[in-house]
Amino acid sequence: MSYPQLLTPEEKLADAKKLLSLPRIVVICGSTRFMTEMTEADLRETKAGKIRPVR
């Protein structure tokens, strides 16, 4: 008789996130010298369905 393989805590968390359809959260940080690039990255990640924390 074979037993099902137990999931690691990380695998359980990943499965729970999939079931809940939680979006990925990203944080964009860097020097204000690169504000244009960070704004572009923010827009790109938002369009990809990812969210960022409120600053």
PDB file of C-alpha atoms in Angstrom:
ATOM      1  CA  MET A   1       0.000   0.000   0.000  1.00  0.00           C
ATOM      2  CA  SER A   2       1.399   3.384  -0.893  1.00  0.00           C
ATOM      3  CA  TYR A   3       0.685   6.500   1.117  1.00  0.00           C
ATOM      4  CA  PRO A   4       0.228   9.970  -0.359  1.00  0.00           C
ATOM      5  CA  GLN A   5       3.286  12.173  -0.054  1.00  0.00           C
ATOM      6  CA  LEU A   6       2.913  14.876   2.574  1.00  0.00           C
ATOM      7  CA  LEU A   7       3.253  18.485   1.458  1.00  0.00           C
ATOM      8  CA  THR A   8       5.805  20.866   2.920  1.00  0.00           C
ATOM      9  CA  PRO A   9       4.497  24.057   4.578  1.00  0.00           C
ATOM     10  CA  GLU A  10       5.676  26.010   1.510  1.00  0.00           C
ATOM     11  CA  GLU A  11       3.736  23.717  -0.825  1.00  0.00           C
ATOM     12  CA  LYS A  12       0.626  23.999   1.362  1.00  0.00           C
ATOM     13  CA  LEU A  13       0.883  27.797   1.269  1.00  0.00           C
ATOM     14  CA  ALA A  14       1.317  27.815  -2.524  1.00  0.00           C
ATOM     15  CA  ASP A  15      -1.723  25.548  -2.924  1.00  0.00           C
ATOM     16  CA  ALA A  16      -3.825  27.753  -0.631  1.00  0.00           C
ATOM     17  CA  LYS A  17      -2.854  30.875  -2.586  1.00  0.00           C
ATOM     18  CA  LYS A  18      -3.860  29.180  -5.857  1.00  0.00           C
ATOM     19  CA  LEU A  19      -7.218  28.144  -4.417  1.00  0.00           C
ATOM     20  CA  LEU A  20      -7.867  31.676  -3.166  1.00  0.00           C
ATOM     21  CA  SER A  21      -6.669  33.240  -6.439  1.00  0.00           C
ATOM     22  CA  LEU A  22      -4.526  35.737  -4.562  1.00  0.00           C
ATOM     23  CA  PRO A  23      -2.597  38.121  -6.811  1.00  0.00           C
ATOM     24  CA  ARG A  24       1.165  38.288  -6.503  1.00  0.00           C
ATOM     25  CA  ILE A  25       2.374  41.305  -4.550  1.00  0.00           C
ATOM     26  CA  VAL A  26       5.476  43.090  -5.809  1.00  0.00           C
ATOM     27  CA  VAL A  27       7.511  45.892  -4.289  1.00  0.00           C
ATOM     28  CA  ILE A  28       9.390  48.278  -6.548  1.00  0.00           C
ATOM     29  CA  CYS A  29      12.083  50.256  -4.824  1.00  0.00           C
ATOM     30  CA  GLY A  30      15.111  52.209  -5.866  1.00  0.00           C
ATOM     31  CA  SER A  31      16.654  55.608  -6.184  1.00  0.00           C
ATOM     32  CA  THR A  32      14.448  58.555  -7.159  1.00  0.00           C
ATOM     33  CA  ARG A  33      16.960  59.093  -9.965  1.00  0.00           C
ATOM     34  CA  PHE A  34      15.213  56.164 -11.667  1.00  0.00           C
ATOM     35  CA  MET A  35      11.624  57.273 -11.001  1.00  0.00           C
ATOM     36  CA  THR A  36      10.727  57.018 -14.695  1.00  0.00           C
ATOM     37  CA  GLU A  37      11.926  53.416 -14.866  1.00  0.00           C
ATOM     38  CA  MET A  38      10.181  52.529 -11.601  1.00  0.00           C
ATOM     39  CA  THR A  39       6.921  54.052 -12.834  1.00  0.00           C
ATOM     40  CA  GLU A  40       7.190  52.023 -16.044  1.00  0.00           C
ATOM     41  CA  ALA A  41       7.863  48.852 -14.035  1.00  0.00           C
ATOM     42  CA  ASP A  42       4.876  49.644 -11.804  1.00  0.00           C
ATOM     43  CA  LEU A  43       2.588  49.984 -14.819  1.00  0.00           C
ATOM     44  CA  ARG A  44       3.951  46.804 -16.396  1.00  0.00           C
ATOM     45  CA  GLU A  45       3.427  44.777 -13.196  1.00  0.00           C
ATOM     46  CA  THR A  46      -0.061  46.231 -12.664  1.00  0.00           C
ATOM     47  CA  LYS A  47      -1.069  45.258 -16.203  1.00  0.00           C
ATOM     48  CA  ALA A  48       0.262  41.748 -15.471  1.00  0.00           C
ATOM     49  CA  GLY A  49      -2.252  41.498 -12.622  1.00  0.00           C
ATOM     50  CA  LYS A  50       0.195  41.993  -9.785  1.00  0.00           C
ATOM     51  CA  ILE A  51      -0.448  44.461  -7.007  1.00  0.00           C
ATOM     52  CA  ARG A  52       1.870  46.581  -4.942  1.00  0.00           C
ATOM     53  CA  PRO A  53       1.545  47.702  -1.328  1.00  0.00           C
ATOM     54  CA  VAL A  54       0.454  51.260  -0.664  1.00  0.00           C
ATOM     55  CA  ARG A  55       3.413  53.474   0.125  1.00  0.00           C
TER      56      ARG A  55
END
